């Protein structure tokens, strides 16, 4: 997927396992960036989980608290990723290799599979990881690390996508 050629509105889905920690946080961070930089109407941003443990729930309270301290209000309601998401979204961003493998199994064409781009591929900070680690069984530092990685990755994603607009 050449993310620079994404059409406007840019339709982006973040995916993790539970859809209560990492992916709703990524959704909140990118929404915040887009709102602060202008033109939120040019974006459609959502998140979903490969699992179905928490459907209808707000994000994990620990993630909501850590995110709130950085200015992000996480109000997403948990839902499971569906086949329809592959036609609705242009970019589908898994948090780790397990989410990615599950999404690849769901894709029915190479074109759909090409929409899957791992979150870690957008992260370039010093503590660079090959995935966004699941914080569910971690302490406060696990949630902070996830937010550090997501802020870095979302800013890079935002710049990549909007630079393309300026070049056209
Ligand atoms: P997430 O974290 O995938 O970042 O939302 C998890 C949340 C809940 C569970 C696993 C991971 N769980 O097993 O309930």
mmCIF file of C-alpha atoms and ligand atoms in Angstrom:
data_model
loop_
_atom_site.group_PDB
_atom_site.id
_atom_site.type_symbol
_atom_site.label_atom_id
_atom_site.label_comp_id
_atom_site.label_asym_id
_atom_site.label_seq_id
_atom_site.Cartn_x
_atom_site.Cartn_y
_atom_site.Cartn_z
ATOM 1 C CA UNK A 1 0.000 0.000 0.000
ATOM 2 C CA UNK A 2 1.335 3.385 -1.001
ATOM 3 C CA UNK A 3 -0.197 5.423 1.814
ATOM 4 C CA UNK A 4 0.745 8.655 0.009
ATOM 5 C CA UNK A 5 -1.869 7.963 -2.662
ATOM 6 C CA UNK A 6 -4.785 7.496 -0.246
ATOM 7 C CA UNK A 7 -7.925 9.280 -1.511
ATOM 8 C CA UNK A 8 -9.662 11.993 0.560
ATOM 9 C CA UNK A 9 -11.547 11.430 2.813
ATOM 10 C CA UNK A 10 -8.847 9.185 4.199
ATOM 11 C CA UNK A 11 -10.538 6.148 5.743
ATOM 12 C CA UNK A 12 -8.432 4.557 8.449
ATOM 13 C CA UNK A 13 -9.209 1.663 10.793
ATOM 14 C CA UNK A 14 -6.963 0.762 13.746
ATOM 15 C CA UNK A 15 -7.184 -2.856 14.911
ATOM 16 C CA UNK A 16 -6.026 -4.679 18.059
ATOM 17 C CA UNK A 17 -7.256 -7.745 19.958
ATOM 18 C CA UNK A 18 -9.678 -6.351 22.529
ATOM 19 C CA UNK A 19 -10.467 -2.906 21.020
ATOM 20 C CA UNK A 20 -10.342 -1.463 24.536
ATOM 21 C CA UNK A 21 -6.665 -0.433 24.889
ATOM 22 C CA UNK A 22 -4.390 0.071 21.876
ATOM 23 C CA UNK A 23 -6.680 0.639 18.881
ATOM 24 C CA UNK A 24 -9.164 3.038 20.561
ATOM 25 C CA UNK A 25 -6.138 4.966 21.888
ATOM 26 C CA UNK A 26 -4.681 5.157 18.359
ATOM 27 C CA UNK A 27 -8.081 6.339 17.107
ATOM 28 C CA UNK A 28 -8.169 9.035 19.818
ATOM 29 C CA UNK A 29 -4.622 10.216 19.125
ATOM 30 C CA UNK A 30 -5.148 10.508 15.352
ATOM 31 C CA UNK A 31 -8.536 12.225 15.848
ATOM 32 C CA UNK A 32 -6.818 14.743 18.126
ATOM 33 C CA UNK A 33 -4.027 15.420 15.621
ATOM 34 C CA UNK A 34 -6.496 15.835 12.767
ATOM 35 C CA UNK A 35 -8.709 18.175 14.816
ATOM 36 C CA UNK A 36 -5.746 20.285 15.955
ATOM 37 C CA UNK A 37 -4.281 20.546 12.446
ATOM 38 C CA UNK A 38 -7.646 21.328 10.744
ATOM 39 C CA UNK A 39 -9.791 19.605 8.113
ATOM 40 C CA UNK A 40 -11.244 16.792 10.273
ATOM 41 C CA UNK A 41 -13.881 16.341 7.534
ATOM 42 C CA UNK A 42 -11.131 14.885 5.338
ATOM 43 C CA UNK A 43 -10.772 11.914 7.653
ATOM 44 C CA UNK A 44 -12.814 8.903 8.687
ATOM 45 C CA UNK A 45 -11.152 7.247 11.680
ATOM 46 C CA UNK A 46 -12.382 4.198 13.578
ATOM 47 C CA UNK A 47 -11.102 1.200 15.526
ATOM 48 C CA UNK A 48 -12.129 -2.420 16.017
ATOM 49 C CA UNK A 49 -10.953 -5.627 17.676
ATOM 50 C CA UNK A 50 -10.277 -9.082 16.270
ATOM 51 C CA UNK A 51 -11.773 -10.530 19.485
ATOM 52 C CA UNK A 52 -15.282 -10.176 20.829
ATOM 53 C CA UNK A 53 -14.715 -10.070 24.593
ATOM 54 C CA UNK A 54 -15.728 -6.458 25.232
ATOM 55 C CA UNK A 55 -18.268 -5.519 22.549
ATOM 56 C CA UNK A 56 -20.138 -2.316 23.460
ATOM 57 C CA UNK A 57 -17.685 -1.365 26.228
ATOM 58 C CA UNK A 58 -15.836 1.918 26.580
ATOM 59 C CA UNK A 59 -12.017 1.644 26.446
ATOM 60 C CA UNK A 60 -10.271 0.146 29.485
ATOM 61 C CA UNK A 61 -10.442 2.614 32.378
ATOM 62 C CA UNK A 62 -6.645 2.584 32.821
ATOM 63 C CA UNK A 63 -6.158 3.548 29.177
ATOM 64 C CA UNK A 64 -8.819 6.249 29.468
ATOM 65 C CA UNK A 65 -7.034 7.763 32.484
ATOM 66 C CA UNK A 66 -3.560 7.705 30.905
ATOM 67 C CA UNK A 67 -4.916 9.089 27.625
ATOM 68 C CA UNK A 68 -6.920 11.814 29.407
ATOM 69 C CA UNK A 69 -3.724 13.096 31.060
ATOM 70 C CA UNK A 70 -2.338 13.709 27.564
ATOM 71 C CA UNK A 71 -5.524 15.413 26.380
ATOM 72 C CA UNK A 72 -7.249 12.520 24.609
ATOM 73 C CA UNK A 73 -10.886 11.700 25.387
ATOM 74 C CA UNK A 74 -11.505 8.063 24.470
ATOM 75 C CA UNK A 75 -15.236 7.555 23.871
ATOM 76 C CA UNK A 76 -15.163 4.714 21.330
ATOM 77 C CA UNK A 77 -17.459 1.740 21.944
ATOM 78 C CA UNK A 78 -15.805 -1.620 21.357
ATOM 79 C CA UNK A 79 -16.771 -3.514 18.214
ATOM 80 C CA UNK A 80 -15.407 -6.484 16.323
ATOM 81 C CA UNK A 81 -13.766 -6.087 12.911
ATOM 82 C CA UNK A 82 -15.978 -7.348 10.051
ATOM 83 C CA UNK A 83 -15.564 -8.275 6.398
ATOM 84 C CA UNK A 84 -17.382 -5.016 5.518
ATOM 85 C CA UNK A 85 -14.457 -3.073 7.014
ATOM 86 C CA UNK A 86 -12.310 -4.204 4.072
ATOM 87 C CA UNK A 87 -14.469 -2.253 1.634
ATOM 88 C CA UNK A 88 -15.178 0.660 3.986
ATOM 89 C CA UNK A 89 -11.551 1.481 4.944
ATOM 90 C CA UNK A 90 -8.538 2.204 2.699
ATOM 91 C CA UNK A 91 -5.941 1.643 5.404
ATOM 92 C CA UNK A 92 -6.296 -1.055 8.092
ATOM 93 C CA UNK A 93 -3.627 -0.798 10.787
ATOM 94 C CA UNK A 94 -2.968 -3.765 13.118
ATOM 95 C CA UNK A 95 -1.054 -3.272 16.372
ATOM 96 C CA UNK A 96 0.844 -6.576 16.417
ATOM 97 C CA UNK A 97 1.672 -9.655 14.350
ATOM 98 C CA UNK A 98 -1.255 -11.642 15.706
ATOM 99 C CA UNK A 99 -3.777 -8.916 14.752
ATOM 100 C CA UNK A 100 -2.081 -8.709 11.348
ATOM 101 C CA UNK A 101 -2.314 -12.473 10.754
ATOM 102 C CA UNK A 102 -6.008 -12.468 11.724
ATOM 103 C CA UNK A 103 -6.704 -9.601 9.302
ATOM 104 C CA UNK A 104 -4.780 -11.291 6.485
ATOM 105 C CA UNK A 105 -6.921 -14.407 6.970
ATOM 106 C CA UNK A 106 -10.064 -12.246 6.662
ATOM 107 C CA UNK A 107 -8.959 -10.464 3.455
ATOM 108 C CA UNK A 108 -10.439 -12.035 0.338
ATOM 109 C CA UNK A 109 -8.329 -10.367 -2.374
ATOM 110 C CA UNK A 110 -4.733 -9.172 -2.718
ATOM 111 C CA UNK A 111 -6.078 -5.629 -3.008
ATOM 112 C CA UNK A 112 -7.812 -5.994 0.368
ATOM 113 C CA UNK A 113 -4.685 -7.511 1.881
ATOM 114 C CA UNK A 114 -2.632 -4.576 0.606
ATOM 115 C CA UNK A 115 -4.711 -2.265 2.817
ATOM 116 C CA UNK A 116 -3.171 -3.858 5.926
ATOM 117 C CA UNK A 117 -0.138 -1.864 7.143
ATOM 118 C CA UNK A 118 1.284 -2.509 10.662
ATOM 119 C CA UNK A 119 1.285 0.383 13.143
ATOM 120 C CA UNK A 120 4.938 -0.304 13.998
ATOM 121 C CA UNK A 121 5.913 0.591 10.411
ATOM 122 C CA UNK A 122 4.992 4.215 11.184
ATOM 123 C CA UNK A 123 6.986 4.365 14.456
ATOM 124 C CA UNK A 124 10.512 5.815 14.307
ATOM 125 C CA UNK A 125 11.203 6.777 17.931
ATOM 126 C CA UNK A 126 14.243 5.615 19.901
ATOM 127 C CA UNK A 127 12.422 2.761 21.680
ATOM 128 C CA UNK A 128 11.319 1.505 18.284
ATOM 129 C CA UNK A 129 9.372 -1.773 18.536
ATOM 130 C CA UNK A 130 8.330 -4.241 15.845
ATOM 131 C CA UNK A 131 4.814 -4.146 17.335
ATOM 132 C CA UNK A 132 2.674 -2.138 19.762
ATOM 133 C CA UNK A 133 2.759 -4.275 22.940
ATOM 134 C CA UNK A 134 -0.499 -5.306 24.595
ATOM 135 C CA UNK A 135 -0.677 -3.329 27.883
ATOM 136 C CA UNK A 136 -3.645 -5.258 29.316
ATOM 137 C CA UNK A 137 -1.607 -7.210 31.903
ATOM 138 C CA UNK A 138 0.949 -4.426 32.407
ATOM 139 C CA UNK A 139 1.217 -1.598 34.904
ATOM 140 C CA UNK A 140 1.100 2.149 34.311
ATOM 141 C CA UNK A 141 4.383 2.134 32.376
ATOM 142 C CA UNK A 142 2.873 -0.274 29.824
ATOM 143 C CA UNK A 143 0.070 2.180 29.050
ATOM 144 C CA UNK A 144 2.483 5.110 28.888
ATOM 145 C CA UNK A 145 4.760 3.224 26.495
ATOM 146 C CA UNK A 146 1.811 2.397 24.232
ATOM 147 C CA UNK A 147 0.771 6.059 24.179
ATOM 148 C CA UNK A 148 4.364 7.156 23.398
ATOM 149 C CA UNK A 149 4.498 4.728 20.459
ATOM 150 C CA UNK A 150 1.037 5.673 19.206
ATOM 151 C CA UNK A 151 1.708 9.427 19.355
ATOM 152 C CA UNK A 152 4.917 8.981 17.382
ATOM 153 C CA UNK A 153 3.309 6.609 14.867
ATOM 154 C CA UNK A 154 0.160 8.701 14.390
ATOM 155 C CA UNK A 155 2.141 11.883 13.764
ATOM 156 C CA UNK A 156 4.271 10.085 11.166
ATOM 157 C CA UNK A 157 1.153 8.602 9.571
ATOM 158 C CA UNK A 158 -0.507 12.035 9.508
ATOM 159 C CA UNK A 159 2.541 13.667 7.894
ATOM 160 C CA UNK A 160 2.905 10.903 5.313
ATOM 161 C CA UNK A 161 -0.717 11.187 4.247
ATOM 162 C CA UNK A 162 -0.913 14.991 4.204
ATOM 163 C CA UNK A 163 2.469 15.528 2.469
ATOM 164 C CA UNK A 164 0.968 13.588 -0.412
ATOM 165 C CA UNK A 165 -1.898 16.096 -0.596
ATOM 166 C CA UNK A 166 0.560 18.992 -0.899
ATOM 167 C CA UNK A 167 2.514 17.302 -3.701
ATOM 168 C CA UNK A 168 -0.543 16.827 -5.927
HETATM 169 P P1 LIG B 1 -6.097 -4.410 23.358
HETATM 170 O O1 LIG B 1 -5.798 -5.090 24.790
HETATM 171 O O2 LIG B 1 -6.013 -5.520 22.326
HETATM 172 O O3 LIG B 1 -5.014 -3.405 23.204
HETATM 173 O O4 LIG B 1 -7.491 -3.814 23.458
HETATM 174 C C1 LIG B 1 -6.524 -6.190 25.265
HETATM 175 C C2 LIG B 1 -7.702 -5.986 25.953
HETATM 176 C C3 LIG B 1 -8.422 -7.055 26.436
HETATM 177 C C4 LIG B 1 -7.961 -8.337 26.235
HETATM 178 C C5 LIG B 1 -6.787 -8.553 25.538
HETATM 179 C C6 LIG B 1 -6.072 -7.474 25.034
HETATM 180 N N1 LIG B 1 -8.679 -9.443 26.770
HETATM 181 O O5 LIG B 1 -8.209 -10.571 26.636
HETATM 182 O O6 LIG B 1 -9.771 -9.255 27.341
#
